[in-house]
Tab-separated table of C-alpha atoms and ligand atoms in Angstrom:
chain	number	residue	atom	x	y	z
A	1	MET	CA	63.891	88.800	130.857
A	2	ASN	CA	65.730	85.472	130.509
A	3	SER	CA	65.819	83.337	133.616
A	4	SER	CA	69.154	82.731	135.258
A	5	VAL	CA	70.948	79.423	135.615
A	6	PRO	CA	69.648	77.861	138.886
A	7	GLY	CA	71.879	78.553	141.875
A	8	ARG	CA	74.177	81.006	140.102
A	9	LEU	CA	72.693	84.203	141.507
A	10	ASP	CA	72.659	82.660	145.002
A	11	ARG	CA	76.349	82.039	144.727
A	12	TYR	CA	77.004	85.679	143.874
A	13	LEU	CA	74.791	86.889	146.702
A	14	LYS	CA	76.694	84.692	149.166
A	15	GLU	CA	80.028	85.949	147.887
A	16	ALA	CA	78.761	89.500	148.335
A	17	GLN	CA	77.751	88.807	151.943
A	18	ALA	CA	81.190	87.404	152.706
A	19	MET	CA	82.801	90.441	151.074
A	20	LEU	CA	80.688	92.838	153.154
A	21	ALA	CA	81.433	90.920	156.380
A	22	GLU	CA	85.153	91.057	155.662
A	23	ARG	CA	84.908	94.780	154.945
A	24	GLU	CA	83.022	95.308	158.193
A	25	ALA	CA	85.820	93.537	160.093
A	26	ARG	CA	88.390	95.789	158.422
A	27	TRP	CA	86.365	98.903	159.322
A	28	ARG	CA	86.166	97.767	162.964
A	29	ARG	CA	89.901	97.141	163.060
A	30	ALA	CA	90.596	100.523	161.489
A	31	LYS	CA	88.408	102.290	164.059
A	32	ARG	CA	90.953	101.347	166.736
A	33	MET	CA	93.747	103.149	164.906
A	34	LYS	CA	95.047	106.684	165.223
A	35	PHE	CA	94.374	109.540	162.819
A	36	ASP	CA	97.790	109.404	161.123
A	37	THR	CA	97.560	105.640	160.646
A	38	LEU	CA	94.166	105.998	159.001
A	39	ALA	CA	95.432	108.796	156.772
A	40	VAL	CA	98.318	106.573	155.662
A	41	HIS	CA	96.463	103.242	155.282
A	42	GLY	CA	92.723	103.866	155.093
A	43	LEU	CA	91.052	100.463	154.719
A	44	TYR	CA	93.751	99.068	152.404
A	45	THR	CA	95.449	96.152	154.127
A	46	MET	CA	98.428	93.871	153.746
A	47	GLU	CA	96.002	90.957	153.105
A	48	GLU	CA	94.413	92.810	150.214
A	49	ALA	CA	97.800	93.778	148.830
A	50	ILE	CA	99.109	90.209	148.928
A	51	THR	CA	96.009	88.266	147.925
A	52	LYS	CA	94.687	90.629	145.270
A	53	ASN	CA	97.339	93.081	144.152
A	54	GLN	CA	100.634	91.220	143.844
A	55	GLY	CA	101.794	92.716	147.115
A	56	ALA	CA	101.568	96.353	145.981
A	57	ILE	CA	102.007	98.416	149.145
A	58	ILE	CA	100.384	101.432	147.490
A	59	GLU	CA	96.725	101.190	146.492
A	60	PRO	CA	96.514	100.245	142.805
A	61	LEU	CA	95.270	102.604	140.146
A	62	PHE	CA	92.396	101.082	138.176
A	63	LEU	CA	92.526	102.882	134.859
A	64	ALA	CA	89.556	101.106	133.362
A	65	SER	CA	86.215	102.560	132.440
A	66	ALA	CA	84.293	99.378	133.199
A	67	GLN	CA	84.317	96.082	135.036
A	68	ALA	CA	83.670	92.749	133.273
A	69	TYR	CA	81.320	90.151	134.774
A	70	ARG	CA	81.384	86.383	134.730
A	71	ASP	CA	77.899	86.011	133.262
A	72	SER	CA	74.495	87.651	132.846
A	73	ASP	CA	73.422	86.859	136.418
A	74	GLU	CA	76.398	88.615	137.933
A	75	LEU	CA	75.923	91.562	135.540
A	76	GLU	CA	72.265	91.924	136.484
A	77	ALA	CA	72.953	91.558	140.210
A	78	ALA	CA	75.642	94.238	139.945
A	79	LEU	CA	73.608	96.766	137.979
A	80	SER	CA	70.603	96.295	140.260
A	81	TYR	CA	72.895	96.871	143.265
A	82	GLN	CA	72.300	93.452	144.792
A	83	ILE	CA	76.030	92.865	145.047
A	84	PRO	CA	78.786	95.400	145.799
A	85	THR	CA	80.822	95.773	142.603
A	86	TRP	CA	82.033	98.848	140.783
A	87	CYS	CA	80.459	98.402	137.308
A	88	TYR	CA	81.505	101.548	135.470
A	89	THR	CA	83.773	104.369	136.594
A	90	ARG	CA	81.008	106.992	136.468
A	91	ILE	CA	79.281	104.905	139.164
A	92	HIS	CA	82.318	103.664	141.045
A	93	ASN	CA	85.901	102.446	140.699
A	94	PRO	CA	88.108	100.607	143.212
A	95	THR	CA	90.664	103.439	143.330
A	96	LEU	CA	87.917	105.915	144.216
A	97	GLY	CA	86.885	103.445	146.914
A	98	TYR	CA	90.276	103.665	148.627
A	99	LEU	CA	89.975	107.445	148.833
A	100	GLU	CA	86.365	107.265	150.005
A	101	ASP	CA	87.170	104.801	152.790
A	102	THR	CA	90.011	106.989	154.043
A	103	LEU	CA	87.859	110.129	154.042
A	104	ALA	CA	84.976	108.390	155.841
A	105	LEU	CA	87.406	107.148	158.502
A	106	LEU	CA	89.048	110.549	158.964
A	107	GLU	CA	85.764	112.482	159.175
A	108	THR	CA	84.375	110.101	161.822
A	109	TYR	CA	87.652	109.848	163.717
A	110	GLY	CA	87.285	109.832	167.492
A	111	SER	CA	83.674	108.625	167.387
A	112	ASP	CA	81.737	105.450	166.679
A	113	ILE	CA	79.689	107.173	163.968
A	114	ARG	CA	79.192	105.253	160.744
A	115	ALA	CA	79.519	107.246	157.554
A	116	GLY	CA	79.772	106.759	153.823
A	117	CYS	CA	81.650	108.851	151.299
A	118	CYS	CA	81.160	109.743	147.657
A	119	VAL	CA	83.908	111.605	145.807
A	120	TYR	CA	83.443	114.020	142.924
A	121	SER	CA	85.369	115.753	140.170
A	122	SER	CA	85.357	119.015	142.178
A	123	GLY	CA	84.053	120.616	145.339
A	124	MET	CA	81.363	122.421	143.353
A	125	ALA	CA	80.118	119.130	141.870
A	126	ALA	CA	79.880	117.727	145.399
A	127	ILE	CA	77.917	120.767	146.622
A	128	GLU	CA	75.574	120.602	143.658
A	129	ASN	CA	74.885	116.892	143.996
A	130	VAL	CA	74.186	117.102	147.729
A	131	THR	CA	71.959	120.153	147.586
A	132	ASP	CA	70.010	119.199	144.458
A	133	THR	CA	69.386	115.724	145.819
A	134	LEU	CA	67.913	117.197	148.986
A	135	LEU	CA	65.893	119.833	147.144
A	136	VAL	CA	63.213	117.450	145.946
A	137	ARG	CA	59.722	118.766	145.438
A	138	LEU	CA	57.212	117.135	147.765
A	139	GLY	CA	53.660	118.208	146.971
A	140	ASP	CA	52.743	121.525	145.362
A	141	GLU	CA	55.047	123.946	147.146
A	142	PRO	CA	58.652	124.459	146.017
A	143	PRO	CA	61.478	123.474	148.370
A	144	ASN	CA	63.811	126.028	149.928
A	145	PHE	CA	66.960	125.940	152.042
A	146	VAL	CA	68.696	128.159	154.573
A	147	SER	CA	72.375	129.057	154.329
A	148	GLN	CA	74.773	131.426	156.009
A	149	CYS	CA	75.700	134.148	153.498
A	150	GLN	CA	79.439	134.011	154.263
A	151	ILE	CA	80.390	131.250	151.862
A	152	TYR	CA	82.813	130.666	149.010
A	153	GLY	CA	81.882	132.814	145.960
A	154	GLY	CA	81.283	129.807	143.687
A	155	THR	CA	78.875	128.327	146.208
A	156	PHE	CA	77.149	131.694	146.537
A	157	GLN	CA	76.654	131.824	142.768
A	158	GLN	CA	75.436	128.238	142.629
A	159	PHE	CA	72.843	128.979	145.303
A	160	ASN	CA	71.853	132.489	144.214
A	161	VAL	CA	72.014	132.271	140.416
A	162	ARG	CA	71.813	128.623	139.390
A	163	LYS	CA	69.219	127.576	141.968
A	164	PHE	CA	67.311	130.725	142.876
A	165	GLN	CA	67.376	133.023	139.836
A	166	GLU	CA	67.326	130.296	137.180
A	167	ARG	CA	65.157	127.651	138.845
A	168	GLY	CA	63.194	129.497	141.495
A	169	ILE	CA	64.540	127.412	144.381
A	170	GLU	CA	64.810	129.868	147.210
A	171	VAL	CA	67.975	130.225	149.234
A	172	ARG	CA	67.300	132.084	152.471
A	173	TRP	CA	70.399	133.862	153.686
A	174	VAL	CA	71.411	134.030	157.313
A	175	LEU	CA	73.454	137.170	157.954
A	176	LYS	CA	74.572	136.382	161.497
A	177	PRO	CA	75.075	132.610	161.677
A	178	GLU	CA	75.944	132.780	165.381
A	179	ASP	CA	72.328	133.827	166.005
A	180	VAL	CA	70.249	130.626	166.177
A	181	ASN	CA	67.042	132.642	166.058
A	182	GLU	CA	67.940	134.032	162.672
A	183	TRP	CA	68.241	130.459	161.337
A	184	ARG	CA	64.970	129.547	163.039
A	185	LYS	CA	63.114	132.486	161.475
A	186	ARG	CA	64.045	131.358	157.966
A	187	ILE	CA	62.847	127.742	158.311
A	188	ASP	CA	59.412	126.604	157.190
A	189	ARG	CA	57.827	123.269	156.294
A	190	ASN	CA	59.426	123.319	152.832
A	191	THR	CA	62.952	123.860	154.122
A	192	ARG	CA	65.008	120.817	153.194
A	193	PHE	CA	68.344	121.545	154.931
A	194	LEU	CA	70.570	124.092	156.669
A	195	TYR	CA	73.944	124.931	155.130
A	196	ALA	CA	77.101	126.251	156.787
A	197	GLU	CA	80.727	126.805	155.807
A	198	THR	CA	83.024	126.804	158.840
A	199	PRO	CA	85.433	128.526	158.803
A	200	SER	CA	84.222	130.450	155.773
A	201	ASN	CA	86.259	131.511	152.784
A	202	PRO	CA	87.501	134.275	152.814
A	203	GLY	CA	85.843	135.968	155.829
A	204	LEU	CA	86.764	133.259	158.361
A	205	GLN	CA	83.293	133.383	159.813
A	206	PHE	CA	83.015	130.808	162.574
A	207	PHE	CA	80.247	129.997	165.012
A	208	ASP	CA	79.037	127.410	167.472
A	209	LEU	CA	77.634	124.731	165.168
A	210	LYS	CA	75.986	122.655	167.890
A	211	PRO	CA	72.845	124.770	168.522
A	212	VAL	CA	72.287	125.159	164.763
A	213	ILE	CA	72.610	121.395	164.264
A	214	GLU	CA	70.093	120.867	167.076
A	215	LEU	CA	67.768	123.349	165.421
A	216	ALA	CA	67.982	121.482	162.101
A	217	HIS	CA	67.140	118.226	163.854
A	218	GLU	CA	64.260	119.845	165.730
A	219	TYR	CA	62.752	120.479	162.279
A	220	GLY	CA	63.682	117.002	161.024
A	221	ILE	CA	66.132	118.304	158.420
A	222	PRO	CA	69.860	117.689	157.896
A	223	MET	CA	72.735	120.029	158.691
A	224	VAL	CA	75.158	120.268	155.779
A	225	VAL	CA	78.618	121.680	156.494
A	226	ASP	CA	81.356	122.656	154.053
A	227	SER	CA	84.434	121.878	156.126
A	228	THR	CA	87.036	122.492	153.418
A	229	ILE	CA	89.125	125.038	155.299
A	230	ALA	CA	89.407	123.121	158.575
A	231	SER	CA	89.787	119.590	157.125
A	232	PRO	CA	89.249	116.595	159.424
A	233	ALA	CA	92.664	117.248	160.953
A	234	LEU	CA	91.084	120.190	162.843
A	235	LEU	CA	87.311	119.763	162.878
A	236	ARG	CA	84.972	116.848	162.244
A	237	PRO	CA	81.417	118.242	162.077
A	238	LEU	CA	79.824	114.766	161.947
A	239	THR	CA	81.171	114.086	165.424
A	240	ILE	CA	79.309	117.098	166.782
A	241	GLY	CA	76.046	116.067	165.167
A	242	ALA	CA	76.120	117.332	161.554
A	243	ASP	CA	74.628	115.011	158.938
A	244	ILE	CA	76.617	115.751	155.806
A	245	VAL	CA	80.112	117.155	155.352
A	246	ILE	CA	81.363	118.510	152.040
A	247	HIS	CA	84.946	119.130	151.000
A	248	SER	CA	86.666	120.778	148.166
A	249	ALA	CA	89.390	118.126	148.363
A	250	THR	CA	91.172	120.306	145.810
A	251	LYS	CA	92.397	122.399	148.738
A	252	VAL	CA	94.412	121.391	151.796
A	253	MET	CA	93.633	117.704	151.216
A	254	SER	CA	95.458	117.905	147.870
A	255	SER	CA	98.056	120.472	148.887
A	256	SER	CA	100.477	119.681	146.087
A	257	GLY	CA	98.037	121.531	143.831
A	258	MET	CA	97.976	119.262	140.813
A	259	GLY	CA	94.276	118.605	140.458
A	260	MET	CA	90.701	118.946	141.579
A	261	ALA	CA	88.480	116.772	143.748
A	262	GLY	CA	85.363	117.005	145.864
A	263	ALA	CA	83.959	114.780	148.578
A	264	VAL	CA	80.759	114.183	150.513
A	265	ILE	CA	80.859	112.298	153.783
A	266	ALA	CA	77.446	111.499	155.210
A	267	ARG	CA	76.320	110.009	158.477
A	268	GLN	CA	74.403	106.729	158.318
A	269	PRO	CA	71.533	107.564	158.673
A	270	ILE	CA	71.012	111.285	158.078
A	271	VAL	CA	68.092	113.229	159.522
A	272	THR	CA	65.683	114.193	156.732
A	273	SER	CA	61.993	114.749	156.210
A	274	ILE	CA	62.202	113.360	152.664
A	275	PRO	CA	60.304	110.062	152.612
A	276	ASN	CA	63.021	108.008	150.968
A	277	GLU	CA	64.419	105.319	153.243
A	278	GLU	CA	67.325	104.404	150.969
A	279	MET	CA	68.476	108.037	150.816
A	280	LYS	CA	68.137	108.439	154.558
A	281	ALA	CA	69.950	105.225	155.507
A	282	ASP	CA	73.120	105.810	153.479
A	283	PHE	CA	73.088	109.198	151.786
A	284	ALA	CA	76.587	108.907	150.269
A	285	LEU	CA	75.819	105.534	148.710
A	286	TYR	CA	72.520	106.923	147.440
A	287	LEU	CA	74.373	109.819	145.770
A	288	LYS	CA	76.736	107.389	144.112
A	289	ARG	CA	74.073	104.996	142.923
A	290	TYR	CA	71.593	107.509	141.548
A	291	PRO	CA	72.316	111.265	141.224
A	292	GLN	CA	75.999	110.916	140.396
A	293	ARG	CA	75.357	108.004	138.076
A	294	ASP	CA	72.699	109.983	136.225
A	295	GLN	CA	74.381	113.383	136.263
A	296	GLY	CA	78.070	112.540	135.974
A	297	GLY	CA	80.657	114.548	137.865
A	298	CYS	CA	82.695	111.502	138.891
A	299	LEU	CA	86.324	111.829	139.910
A	300	HIS	CA	89.038	110.408	137.667
A	301	PRO	CA	90.765	107.436	139.365
A	302	PHE	CA	94.186	108.964	138.734
A	303	GLN	CA	93.202	112.079	140.658
A	304	ALA	CA	91.749	109.910	143.412
A	305	LEU	CA	95.151	108.312	143.882
A	306	MET	CA	96.891	111.709	143.800
A	307	THR	CA	94.549	113.028	146.492
A	308	LEU	CA	94.955	109.862	148.546
A	309	ASN	CA	98.697	110.302	148.351
A	310	ASP	CA	98.454	113.926	149.504
A	311	LEU	CA	96.199	112.936	152.385
A	312	ARG	CA	98.706	110.664	154.092
A	313	ASP	CA	100.409	113.420	156.055
A	314	LEU	CA	97.358	115.694	156.336
A	315	ARG	CA	97.584	116.222	160.086
A	316	HIS	CA	101.265	117.178	159.989
A	317	ARG	CA	100.752	119.484	157.035
A	318	VAL	CA	97.763	121.208	158.622
A	319	ASP	CA	99.826	121.606	161.784
A	320	LEU	CA	102.729	123.168	159.885
A	321	LEU	CA	100.621	125.438	157.668
A	322	SER	CA	98.594	126.610	160.672
A	323	ARG	CA	101.689	127.407	162.712
A	324	ASN	CA	103.147	129.313	159.776
A	325	ALA	CA	99.861	131.175	159.287
A	326	LEU	CA	99.847	132.256	162.938
A	327	THR	CA	103.399	133.604	162.631
A	328	VAL	CA	102.457	135.535	159.487
A	329	ALA	CA	99.214	136.810	161.045
A	330	ARG	CA	101.118	138.146	164.058
A	331	PHE	CA	103.539	139.953	161.778
A	332	LEU	CA	100.703	141.530	159.789
A	333	ALA	CA	98.767	142.497	162.921
A	334	ALA	CA	101.756	144.532	164.116
A	335	HIS	CA	102.426	146.181	160.755
A	336	PRO	CA	101.688	149.931	160.579
A	337	LYS	CA	100.392	149.711	156.987
A	338	VAL	CA	97.860	147.013	157.770
A	339	LEU	CA	94.378	148.126	158.723
A	340	GLU	CA	93.039	144.844	160.023
A	341	VAL	CA	93.975	141.150	160.143
A	342	SER	CA	91.430	138.420	160.254
A	343	TYR	CA	92.897	135.188	161.599
A	344	LEU	CA	91.026	132.951	164.010
A	345	GLY	CA	94.248	132.199	165.876
A	346	LEU	CA	94.777	135.815	166.951
A	347	GLU	CA	93.449	136.392	170.445
A	348	SER	CA	92.149	139.758	169.304
A	349	HIS	CA	89.836	138.118	166.747
A	350	PRO	CA	86.208	138.360	167.928
A	351	LEU	CA	85.617	134.681	167.062
A	352	HIS	CA	88.839	133.407	168.650
A	353	SER	CA	87.212	131.907	171.730
A	354	VAL	CA	84.580	129.921	169.829
A	355	ALA	CA	87.208	128.777	167.319
A	356	LYS	CA	89.398	127.711	170.235
A	357	ARG	CA	86.653	125.415	171.487
A	358	TYR	CA	86.354	123.617	168.168
A	359	LEU	CA	89.576	123.809	166.163
A	360	LYS	CA	91.930	121.248	167.696
A	361	LEU	CA	94.632	119.279	165.980
A	362	ALA	CA	93.550	115.614	165.968
A	363	ASP	CA	95.287	113.476	168.605
A	364	SER	CA	96.567	116.497	170.490
A	365	ASP	CA	95.217	119.054	172.919
A	366	GLU	CA	96.578	121.852	170.830
A	367	ASN	CA	94.596	124.421	168.943
A	368	ARG	CA	95.438	125.160	165.344
A	369	TYR	CA	93.581	127.757	163.313
A	370	THR	CA	94.077	126.718	159.674
A	371	HIS	CA	96.253	128.046	156.883
A	372	LEU	CA	93.847	130.827	155.910
A	373	LEU	CA	93.924	134.470	156.899
A	374	ALA	CA	92.838	137.755	155.398
A	375	PHE	CA	94.076	141.305	155.840
A	376	ARG	CA	93.214	144.813	154.744
A	377	VAL	CA	95.749	147.395	153.688
A	378	LYS	CA	95.475	150.978	154.892
A	379	GLY	CA	94.596	153.382	152.088
A	380	GLY	CA	91.822	151.454	150.377
A	381	PRO	CA	91.488	149.156	147.340
A	382	GLU	CA	94.104	150.947	145.212
A	383	LYS	CA	96.831	150.605	147.821
A	384	THR	CA	95.742	147.020	148.368
A	385	ARG	CA	96.261	146.245	144.683
A	386	GLN	CA	99.674	147.906	144.738
A	387	VAL	CA	100.776	145.746	147.657
A	388	PHE	CA	99.340	142.655	145.969
A	389	ASP	CA	101.139	143.440	142.697
A	390	ARG	CA	104.489	143.665	144.499
A	391	PHE	CA	104.490	140.072	145.786
A	392	ARG	CA	107.492	138.165	144.498
A	393	LEU	CA	107.321	134.866	146.384
A	394	ILE	CA	103.613	134.775	147.153
A	395	TYR	CA	101.655	133.670	144.104
A	396	ARG	CA	98.715	135.775	142.941
A	397	ALA	CA	96.158	133.019	142.339
A	398	THR	CA	92.591	132.096	143.154
A	399	ASP	CA	93.608	129.118	145.192
A	400	LEU	CA	94.182	128.074	148.785
A	401	GLY	CA	95.355	125.197	150.943
A	402	ARG	CA	98.511	124.914	148.871
A	403	ILE	CA	101.969	123.847	149.915
A	404	LYS	CA	102.983	127.229	148.408
A	405	THR	CA	101.692	130.530	149.781
A	406	VAL	CA	99.046	132.047	147.520
A	407	ALA	CA	97.061	135.261	147.763
A	408	THR	CA	94.078	136.753	146.072
A	409	ILE	CA	91.812	139.778	146.338
A	410	PRO	CA	88.400	138.084	146.677
A	411	ALA	CA	86.414	141.144	145.511
A	412	ILE	CA	88.083	140.970	142.072
A	413	SER	CA	88.391	137.202	141.789
A	414	THR	CA	86.676	134.436	143.781
A	415	HIS	CA	83.809	136.683	144.898
A	416	LEU	CA	83.685	139.017	141.870
A	417	LEU	CA	80.556	137.621	140.236
A	418	GLN	CA	78.354	137.926	143.299
A	419	GLY	CA	78.417	141.746	142.996
A	420	GLU	CA	79.075	144.534	145.471
A	421	GLU	CA	75.804	144.289	147.326
A	422	CYS	CA	76.176	140.572	148.027
A	423	ARG	CA	79.842	141.036	148.930
A	424	GLU	CA	78.833	143.662	151.462
A	425	MET	CA	76.257	141.275	152.896
A	426	ALA	CA	78.974	138.618	153.225
A	427	CYS	CA	81.489	141.140	154.685
A	428	ILE	CA	84.007	141.018	151.846
A	429	PRO	CA	85.463	144.541	151.464
A	430	PRO	CA	87.323	145.539	148.277
A	431	ASP	CA	90.581	146.089	150.170
A	432	LEU	CA	90.785	142.542	151.533
A	433	ILE	CA	93.675	140.250	150.604
A	434	ARG	CA	93.145	136.567	151.312
A	435	LEU	CA	96.359	134.786	152.144
A	436	SER	CA	96.712	131.028	152.235
A	437	VAL	CA	99.982	130.352	154.000
A	438	GLY	CA	102.094	127.477	152.738
A	439	ALA	CA	104.959	125.352	153.988
A	440	GLU	CA	107.787	127.761	153.168
A	441	ASP	CA	109.813	129.100	156.073
A	442	PRO	CA	107.476	131.835	157.367
A	443	ALA	CA	110.435	134.235	157.571
A	444	ASP	CA	110.581	134.269	153.767
A	445	VAL	CA	106.835	134.835	153.433
A	446	ILE	CA	107.101	137.668	155.944
A	447	ALA	CA	110.043	139.163	154.031
A	448	ASP	CA	107.931	139.190	150.874
A	449	LEU	CA	105.017	140.811	152.691
A	450	GLU	CA	107.357	143.367	154.253
A	451	GLN	CA	108.896	144.418	150.926
A	452	ALA	CA	105.432	144.616	149.353
A	453	LEU	CA	103.964	146.720	152.177
A	454	SER	CA	106.954	149.006	152.651
A	455	GLY	CA	107.101	149.781	148.929
A	456	VAL	CA	103.748	151.534	148.764
B	1	LIG	C1	85.110	126.526	151.018
B	1	LIG	C2	85.065	126.073	149.593
B	1	LIG	N1	84.117	125.204	149.209
B	1	LIG	C3	84.024	124.766	147.939
B	1	LIG	C4	84.894	125.203	146.970
B	1	LIG	C5	84.776	124.707	145.560
B	1	LIG	O1	85.683	123.674	145.344
B	1	LIG	P1	86.325	123.310	143.915
B	1	LIG	O2	87.162	124.469	143.506
B	1	LIG	O3	87.092	122.059	144.213
B	1	LIG	O4	85.193	123.069	142.983
B	1	LIG	C6	85.916	126.112	147.327
B	1	LIG	C7	86.857	126.612	146.307
B	1	LIG	O5	87.621	127.508	146.551
B	1	LIG	C8	85.991	126.548	148.674
B	1	LIG	O6	86.929	127.416	149.070
């Protein structure tokens, strides 16, 4: 390799140190701000706007595949990660950085935890990158992991088919996640992590995460939590001890429903038995630098800006959608044609009290129970389909977290591929309608439900 011009690399290293110190000061300043302020501003400041971006009050969109460097020394320092630059959009991009900073701040809100974030093209890409990175083979025996079985159908397929059936990486299902002993029984020396989805989609399974996190740490492994449904406006698993949080940012974080995104927010450091200090110290940065760089799955900068824009009023939107969902759940619970309603906000729900302990709207003492509910229609799957087919305002779509109310029948859509046996294991009956309540006036959503139910 050619030698560099004397002193040039040193200059770049010093610049990098100054940049990191300035960033650290911004992070510390941001940590004194409230949730809504962080959702609106993230780490983007007036100074940055004026000195670097011609005063643009909105974070700029960097639609460039790559970054140019001043000379070979700066290029080499960048690509060997000696200086913080963005290089190439598959590795990083400044617009992705704005979204990542905001998500790291929101997920650690109310604590002094340090965390990094890496965003992805979808929630599934985020799940795959996290889990595959942790499932390294150490020695002769294959790795395994333990997961609750009540998870989103795509995640179930990724774990059961892609990892287990196709690659022989064993997923060990926990049927009753509230039972710490069941988790304990499934762990052995090759278990790399525990995986939870709270609340789960569509069953709204919820449990006390703390003892399970403690169990993971007792075995020196990380607790990974998919927190898509709650969002940081209601629950921040890192602040109760989890190591890694995953989001399908496609959902309530991007409520306008125009695109896909995924995110990983990881504590610095995570607990892990994998002997890789770089991975342990800053897992999100590690994902960005190596697995994502090598495997792709990066988010498009335009979508990053769209998601960032949707995030700004996250807390207010989650508040509104949750209040609407409670109103709709109460209506359904009293309806003579409805067999059962599953909504964590209903006092009759068996998991209401544990949900009440955890699901609180940020910066308030008030409980909110998310936008998601599920209900069963009396008369079985056929009647359920008839009701579903009669919706006029409520969209029939495999989607949730939208500004518009959407419904699906998980057994014939999101959870179709996992088969009847696995659906039974995950408590997803064929007559279940999942309803993601939007921002419409709940009276109109109720009117649509009423006409659909009364017509069958
Ligand atoms: C809880 C949960 N996690 C992950 C995903 C996957 O996210 P994406 O659709 O962004 O790939 C979904 C999708 O519905 C989900 O509901």
